[in-house]
Short mmCIF file of C-alpha atoms in Angstrom, two decimals:
data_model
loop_
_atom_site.label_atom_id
_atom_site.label_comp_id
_atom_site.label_asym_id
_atom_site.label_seq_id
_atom_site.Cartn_x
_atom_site.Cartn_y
_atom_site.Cartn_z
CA UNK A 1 -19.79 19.98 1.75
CA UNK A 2 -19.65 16.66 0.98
CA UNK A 3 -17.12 13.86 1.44
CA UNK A 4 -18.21 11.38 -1.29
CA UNK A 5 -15.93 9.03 -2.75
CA UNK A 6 -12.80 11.07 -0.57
CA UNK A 7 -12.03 9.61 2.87
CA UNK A 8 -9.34 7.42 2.30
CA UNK A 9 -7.31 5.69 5.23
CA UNK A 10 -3.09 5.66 5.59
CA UNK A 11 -2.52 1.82 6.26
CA UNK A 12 0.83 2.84 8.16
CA UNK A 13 0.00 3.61 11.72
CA UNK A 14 -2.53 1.11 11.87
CA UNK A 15 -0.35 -1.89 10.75
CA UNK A 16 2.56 -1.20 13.02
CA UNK A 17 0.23 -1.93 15.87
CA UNK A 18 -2.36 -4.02 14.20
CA UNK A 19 -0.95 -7.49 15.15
CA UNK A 20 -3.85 -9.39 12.48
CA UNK A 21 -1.52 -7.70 9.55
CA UNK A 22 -2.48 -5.48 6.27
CA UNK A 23 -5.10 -7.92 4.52
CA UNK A 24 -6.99 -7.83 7.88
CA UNK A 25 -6.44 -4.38 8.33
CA UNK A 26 -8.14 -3.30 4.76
CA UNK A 27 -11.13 -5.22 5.62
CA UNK A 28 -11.37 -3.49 8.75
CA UNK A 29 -11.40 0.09 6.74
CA UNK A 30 -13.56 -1.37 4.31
CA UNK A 31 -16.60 -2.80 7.21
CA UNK A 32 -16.19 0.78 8.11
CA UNK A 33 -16.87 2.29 4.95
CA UNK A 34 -13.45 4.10 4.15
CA UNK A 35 -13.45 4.61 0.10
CA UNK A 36 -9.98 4.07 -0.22
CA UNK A 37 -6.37 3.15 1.21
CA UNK A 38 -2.84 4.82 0.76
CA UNK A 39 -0.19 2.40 0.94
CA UNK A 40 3.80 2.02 1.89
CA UNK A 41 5.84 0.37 -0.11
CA UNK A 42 4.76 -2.83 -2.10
CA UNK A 43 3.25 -4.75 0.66
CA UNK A 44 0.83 -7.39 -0.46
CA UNK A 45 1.94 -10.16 2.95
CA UNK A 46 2.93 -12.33 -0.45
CA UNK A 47 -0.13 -11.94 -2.44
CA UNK A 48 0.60 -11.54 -6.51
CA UNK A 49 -0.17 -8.29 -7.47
CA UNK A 50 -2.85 -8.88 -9.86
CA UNK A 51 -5.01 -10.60 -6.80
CA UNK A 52 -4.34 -8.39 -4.07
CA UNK A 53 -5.64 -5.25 -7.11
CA UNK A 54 -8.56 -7.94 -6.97
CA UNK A 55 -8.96 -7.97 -3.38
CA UNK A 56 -9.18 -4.07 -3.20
CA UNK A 57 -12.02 -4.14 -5.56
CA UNK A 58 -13.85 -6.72 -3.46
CA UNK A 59 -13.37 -4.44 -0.56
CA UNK A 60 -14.23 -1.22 -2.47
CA UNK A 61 -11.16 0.16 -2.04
CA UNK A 62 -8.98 2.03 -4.20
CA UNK A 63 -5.45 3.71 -4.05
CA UNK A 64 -4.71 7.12 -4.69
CA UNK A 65 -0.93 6.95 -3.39
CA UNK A 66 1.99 5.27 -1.90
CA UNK A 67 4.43 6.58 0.50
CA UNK A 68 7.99 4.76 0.69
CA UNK A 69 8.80 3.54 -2.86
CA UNK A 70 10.76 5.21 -5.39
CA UNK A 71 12.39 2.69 -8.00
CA UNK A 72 10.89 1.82 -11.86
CA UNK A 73 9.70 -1.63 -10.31
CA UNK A 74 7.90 -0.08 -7.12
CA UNK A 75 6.58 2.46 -10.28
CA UNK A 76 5.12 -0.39 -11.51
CA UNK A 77 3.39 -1.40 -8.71
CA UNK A 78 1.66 1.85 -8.06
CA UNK A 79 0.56 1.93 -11.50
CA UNK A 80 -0.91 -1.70 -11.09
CA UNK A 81 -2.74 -0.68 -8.41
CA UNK A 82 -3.98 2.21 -9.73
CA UNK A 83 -2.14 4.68 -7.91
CA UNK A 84 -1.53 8.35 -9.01
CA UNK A 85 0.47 9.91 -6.17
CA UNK A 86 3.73 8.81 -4.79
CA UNK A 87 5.72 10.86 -2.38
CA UNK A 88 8.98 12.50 -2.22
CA UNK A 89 10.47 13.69 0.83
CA UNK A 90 13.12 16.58 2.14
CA UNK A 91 15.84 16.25 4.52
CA UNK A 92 15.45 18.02 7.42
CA UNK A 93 19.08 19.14 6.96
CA UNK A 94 17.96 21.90 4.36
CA UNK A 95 17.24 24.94 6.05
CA UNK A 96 19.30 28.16 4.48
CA UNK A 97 17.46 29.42 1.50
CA UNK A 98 20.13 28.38 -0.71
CA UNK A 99 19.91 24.59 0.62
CA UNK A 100 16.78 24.43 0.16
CA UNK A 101 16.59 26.00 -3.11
CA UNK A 102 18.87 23.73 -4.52
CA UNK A 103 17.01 20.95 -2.94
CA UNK A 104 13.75 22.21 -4.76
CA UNK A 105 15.38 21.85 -8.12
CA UNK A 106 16.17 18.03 -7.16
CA UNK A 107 12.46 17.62 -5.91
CA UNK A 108 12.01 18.88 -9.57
CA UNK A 109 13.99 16.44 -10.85
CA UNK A 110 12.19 13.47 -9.30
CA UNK A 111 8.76 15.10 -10.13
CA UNK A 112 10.00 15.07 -13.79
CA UNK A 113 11.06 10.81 -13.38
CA UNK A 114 8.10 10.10 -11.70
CA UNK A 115 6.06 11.61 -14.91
CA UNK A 116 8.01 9.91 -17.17
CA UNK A 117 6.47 6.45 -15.28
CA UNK A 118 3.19 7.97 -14.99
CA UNK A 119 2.97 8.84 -11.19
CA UNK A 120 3.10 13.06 -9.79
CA UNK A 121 5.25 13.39 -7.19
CA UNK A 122 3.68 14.47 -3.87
CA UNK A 123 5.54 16.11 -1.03
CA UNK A 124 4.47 14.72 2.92
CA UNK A 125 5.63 17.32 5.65
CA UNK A 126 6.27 16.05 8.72
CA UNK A 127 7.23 19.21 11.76
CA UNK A 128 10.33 20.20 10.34
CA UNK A 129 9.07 21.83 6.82
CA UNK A 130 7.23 24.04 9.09
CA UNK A 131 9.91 25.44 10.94
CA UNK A 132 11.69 28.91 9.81
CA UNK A 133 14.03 29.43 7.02
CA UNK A 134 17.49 29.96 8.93
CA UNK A 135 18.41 33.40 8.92
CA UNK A 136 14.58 34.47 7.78
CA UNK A 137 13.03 33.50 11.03
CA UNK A 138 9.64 34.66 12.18
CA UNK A 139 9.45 35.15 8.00
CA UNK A 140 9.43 32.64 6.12
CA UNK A 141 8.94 29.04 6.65
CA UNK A 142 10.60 26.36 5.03
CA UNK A 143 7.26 25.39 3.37
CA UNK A 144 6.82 28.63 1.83
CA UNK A 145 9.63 27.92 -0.34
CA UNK A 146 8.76 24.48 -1.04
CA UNK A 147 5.74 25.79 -2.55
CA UNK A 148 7.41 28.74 -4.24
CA UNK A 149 10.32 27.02 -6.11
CA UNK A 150 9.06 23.31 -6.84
CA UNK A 151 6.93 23.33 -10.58
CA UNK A 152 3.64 22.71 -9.85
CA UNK A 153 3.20 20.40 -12.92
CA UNK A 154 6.17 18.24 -11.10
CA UNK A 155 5.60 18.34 -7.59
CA UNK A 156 1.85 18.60 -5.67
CA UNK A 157 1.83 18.51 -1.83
CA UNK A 158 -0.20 16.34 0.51
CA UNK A 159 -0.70 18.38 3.23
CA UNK A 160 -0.35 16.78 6.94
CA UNK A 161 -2.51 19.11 9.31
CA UNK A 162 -2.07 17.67 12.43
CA UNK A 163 2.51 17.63 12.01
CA UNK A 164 2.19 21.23 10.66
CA UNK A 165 0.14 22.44 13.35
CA UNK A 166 1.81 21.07 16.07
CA UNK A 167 4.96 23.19 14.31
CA UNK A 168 2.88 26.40 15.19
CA UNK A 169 1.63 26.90 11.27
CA UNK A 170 -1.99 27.07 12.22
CA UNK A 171 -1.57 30.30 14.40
CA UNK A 172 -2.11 33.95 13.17
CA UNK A 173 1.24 34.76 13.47
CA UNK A 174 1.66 38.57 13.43
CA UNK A 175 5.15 37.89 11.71
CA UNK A 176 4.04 35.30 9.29
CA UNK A 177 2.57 36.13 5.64
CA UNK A 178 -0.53 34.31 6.65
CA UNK A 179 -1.31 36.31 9.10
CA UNK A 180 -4.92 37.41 9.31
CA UNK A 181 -5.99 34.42 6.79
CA UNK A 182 -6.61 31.61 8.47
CA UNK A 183 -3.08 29.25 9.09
CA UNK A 184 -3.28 25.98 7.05
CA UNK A 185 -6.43 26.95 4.95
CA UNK A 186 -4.65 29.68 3.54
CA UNK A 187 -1.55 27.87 2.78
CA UNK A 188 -4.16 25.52 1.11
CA UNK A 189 -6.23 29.25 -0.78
CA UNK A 190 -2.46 30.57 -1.50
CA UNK A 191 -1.65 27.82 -3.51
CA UNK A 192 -4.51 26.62 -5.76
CA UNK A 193 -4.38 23.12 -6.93
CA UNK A 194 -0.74 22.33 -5.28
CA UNK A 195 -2.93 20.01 -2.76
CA UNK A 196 -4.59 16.73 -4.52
CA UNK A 197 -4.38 14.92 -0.76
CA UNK A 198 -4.76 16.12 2.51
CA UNK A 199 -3.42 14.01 5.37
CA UNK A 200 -6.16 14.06 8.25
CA UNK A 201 -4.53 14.41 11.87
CA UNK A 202 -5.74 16.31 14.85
CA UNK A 203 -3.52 18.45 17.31
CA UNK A 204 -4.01 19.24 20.49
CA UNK A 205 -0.99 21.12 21.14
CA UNK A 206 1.80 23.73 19.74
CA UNK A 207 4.99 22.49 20.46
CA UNK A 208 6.93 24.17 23.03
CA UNK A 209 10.61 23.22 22.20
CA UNK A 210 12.01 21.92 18.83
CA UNK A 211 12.75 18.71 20.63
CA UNK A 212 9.00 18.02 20.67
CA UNK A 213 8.35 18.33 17.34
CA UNK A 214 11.10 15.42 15.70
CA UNK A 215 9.34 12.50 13.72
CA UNK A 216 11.80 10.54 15.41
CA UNK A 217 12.98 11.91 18.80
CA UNK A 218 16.07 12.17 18.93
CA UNK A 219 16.31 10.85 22.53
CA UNK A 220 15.12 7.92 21.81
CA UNK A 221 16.84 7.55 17.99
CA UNK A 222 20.10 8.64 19.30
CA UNK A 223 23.73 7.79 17.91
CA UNK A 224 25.29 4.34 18.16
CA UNK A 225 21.54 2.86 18.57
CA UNK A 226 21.78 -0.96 17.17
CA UNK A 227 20.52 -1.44 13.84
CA UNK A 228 19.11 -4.69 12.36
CA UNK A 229 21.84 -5.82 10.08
CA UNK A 230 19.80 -6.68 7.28
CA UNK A 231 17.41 -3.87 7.06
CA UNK A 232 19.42 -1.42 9.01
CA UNK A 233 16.01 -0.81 10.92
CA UNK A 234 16.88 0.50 14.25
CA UNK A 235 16.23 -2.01 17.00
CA UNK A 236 14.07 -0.83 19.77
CA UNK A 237 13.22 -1.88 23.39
CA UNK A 238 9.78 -1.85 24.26
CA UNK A 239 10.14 0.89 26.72
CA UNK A 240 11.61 2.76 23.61
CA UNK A 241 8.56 2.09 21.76
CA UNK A 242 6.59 3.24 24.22
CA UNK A 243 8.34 6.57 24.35
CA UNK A 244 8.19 6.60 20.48
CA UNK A 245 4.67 5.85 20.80
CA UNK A 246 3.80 8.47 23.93
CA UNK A 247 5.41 11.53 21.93
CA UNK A 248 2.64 11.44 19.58
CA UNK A 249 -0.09 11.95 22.24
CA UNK A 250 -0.55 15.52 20.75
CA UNK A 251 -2.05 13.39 18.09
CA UNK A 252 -5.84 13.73 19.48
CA UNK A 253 -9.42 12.96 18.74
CA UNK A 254 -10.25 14.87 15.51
CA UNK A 255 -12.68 18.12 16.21
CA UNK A 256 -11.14 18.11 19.28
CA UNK A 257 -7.90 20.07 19.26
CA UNK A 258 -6.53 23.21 17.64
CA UNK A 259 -7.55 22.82 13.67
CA UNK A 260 -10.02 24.14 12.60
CA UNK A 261 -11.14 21.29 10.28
CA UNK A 262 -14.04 23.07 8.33
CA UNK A 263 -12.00 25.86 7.03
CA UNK A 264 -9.54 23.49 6.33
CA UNK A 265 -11.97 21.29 4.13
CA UNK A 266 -13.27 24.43 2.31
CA UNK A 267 -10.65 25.70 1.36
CA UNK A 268 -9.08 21.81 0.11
CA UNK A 269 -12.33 21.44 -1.55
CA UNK A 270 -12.07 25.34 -3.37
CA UNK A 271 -8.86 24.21 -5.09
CA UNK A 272 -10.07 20.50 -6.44
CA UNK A 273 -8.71 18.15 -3.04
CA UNK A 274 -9.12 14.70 -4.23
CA UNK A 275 -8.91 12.64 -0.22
CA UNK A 276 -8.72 13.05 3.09
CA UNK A 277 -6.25 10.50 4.46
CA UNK A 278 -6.69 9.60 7.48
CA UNK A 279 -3.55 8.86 10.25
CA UNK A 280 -3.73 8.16 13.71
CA UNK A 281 -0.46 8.02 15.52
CA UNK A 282 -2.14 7.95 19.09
CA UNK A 283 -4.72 6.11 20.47
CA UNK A 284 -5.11 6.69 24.62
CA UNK A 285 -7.28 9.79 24.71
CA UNK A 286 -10.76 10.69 26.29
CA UNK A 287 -13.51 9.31 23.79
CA UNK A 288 -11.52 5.94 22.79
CA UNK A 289 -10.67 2.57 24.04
CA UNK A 290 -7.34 2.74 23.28
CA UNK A 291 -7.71 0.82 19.98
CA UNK A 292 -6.69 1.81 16.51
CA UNK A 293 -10.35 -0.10 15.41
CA UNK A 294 -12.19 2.11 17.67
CA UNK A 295 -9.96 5.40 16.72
CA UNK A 296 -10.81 4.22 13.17
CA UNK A 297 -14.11 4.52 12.92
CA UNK A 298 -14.30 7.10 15.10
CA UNK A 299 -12.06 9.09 13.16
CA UNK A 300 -14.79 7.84 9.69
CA UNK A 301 -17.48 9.20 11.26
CA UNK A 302 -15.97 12.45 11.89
CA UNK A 303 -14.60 12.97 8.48
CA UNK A 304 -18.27 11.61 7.10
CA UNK A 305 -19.97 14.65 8.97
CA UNK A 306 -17.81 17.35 7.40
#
């Protein structure tokens, strides 16, 4: 198998702690050798959009999606930069059949605007898109119906390993209809072609509790939490952060938890996978120095030797 031209690099995680900023950061994934970036939202840190599509090509790095943007002008930016993925999202609210049905026909809807600007819509799962269908537990997952109901000329998925595992999804559950085939690489053989990207994320762990598997916990995001009045960003302590920061330590050294990342690849590259993005949430574990740099090129030459 080879990994030519695919191992791309999700500048998100590694900004928020990267204090030199996202120009600094890209040169960092390109010294390492990444082949590409996804991006969130239109950040350039003020550079004009035709010079910071130069400055990727100096640094041999190009954009296959964007996470975080969604109106005609943001479009236009993704398209500048050469971008052919941008991602929708589903509220975690939706979990009856008929929610989530109906929420599949608006997921529809925004695959069909985002053709009409040249851009497929691409579906990111956190935890919660793994979790059961209410009333159809230990049956069907939310996901399955994501992949059932959205058209697959509208809507493609980028698949995040490491949040769906933690949700459980890459057992052999004896109740689940992929039982016996392999967790996430069947999803992946179900569902030919549905998965252009794969988001790259180890897991050491199955959750125990629901609480454990919120994108946000809701212990630390609870209500009445003050919000920047201008961005309506929630404002967080430092201890808070850390918290924020600590839930995430499921997020391990790839090769080194629970996915099986071969079976994974085969099957991604069976059906036409075009990256492997690469996130790290989680730096502190056996193997690193507790830096993003270090945890991104040690997460390079993992992908490189698949």
């Amino acid at each position: 198998m080879t990994m030519k031209d695919k191992v791309y690099a999700q500048v998100y995680s590694m900004i928020r702690t990267f204090p030199e900023g996202l120009l600094k950061a890209l040169e960092l994934f390109s010294r390492v050798g990444y082949d590409g970036v996804e991006l969130v939202g239109c950040n350039t840190e003020g550079m004009p959009v035709n010079e910071f599509c130069q400055y990727l090509k100096e640094l041999h790095l190009a954009v296959r999606s964007v996470h975080s943007i969604g109106n005609v002008k943001d479009m236009d930016f993704a398209n500048a930069i050469g971008a052919r993925y941008m991602t929708v999202a589903l509220d975690p609210a939706h979990q009856t059949r008929k929610a989530l049905e109906a929420a599949c026909r608006e997921l529809n809807e925004q695959g069909r605007f985002y053709r009409s600007h040249g851009l497929k819509a691409v579906l990111h799962n956190h935890a919660d898109e793994f979790r059961w269908v209410k009333g159809e537990e230990g049956k069907t997952r939310i996901y399955d119906i994501l992949l059932a109901q959205t058209d697959p000329e509208l809507v493609s998925f980028e698949l995040d390993a490491g949040w769906a595992a933690l949700a459980g999804a890459d057992l052999l559950d004896p109740a689940s209809p992929q039982s016996g085939s392999g967790g996430l690489a069947a999803y992946i053989r179900s569902n030919p072609g549905r998965f252009p990207l794969i988001h790259v994320k180890e897991c050491t762990r199955v959750a125990a509790t629901p609480e454990e598997t919120e994108h946000f916990p809701s212990r630390i995001f609870r209500d009445g939490l003050e919000r920047d009045p201008k961005t309506g960003v929630p404002i967080l302590t430092e201890a808070m952060k850390q918290e924020l920061y600590e839930s995430r330590s499921w997020n391990g050294a790839l090769g080194q938890g629970i996915i099986d990342w071969h079976a994974l690849a085969a099957a991604a590259e069976a059906q036409g996978c075009e990256a492997y993005v690469n996130e790290r949430e989680y730096y502190h574990y056996e193997g690193s120095d507790g830096t993003n740099a270090c945890c991104v090129q040690l997460d390079y030459d993992f992908l490189r030797s698949l």
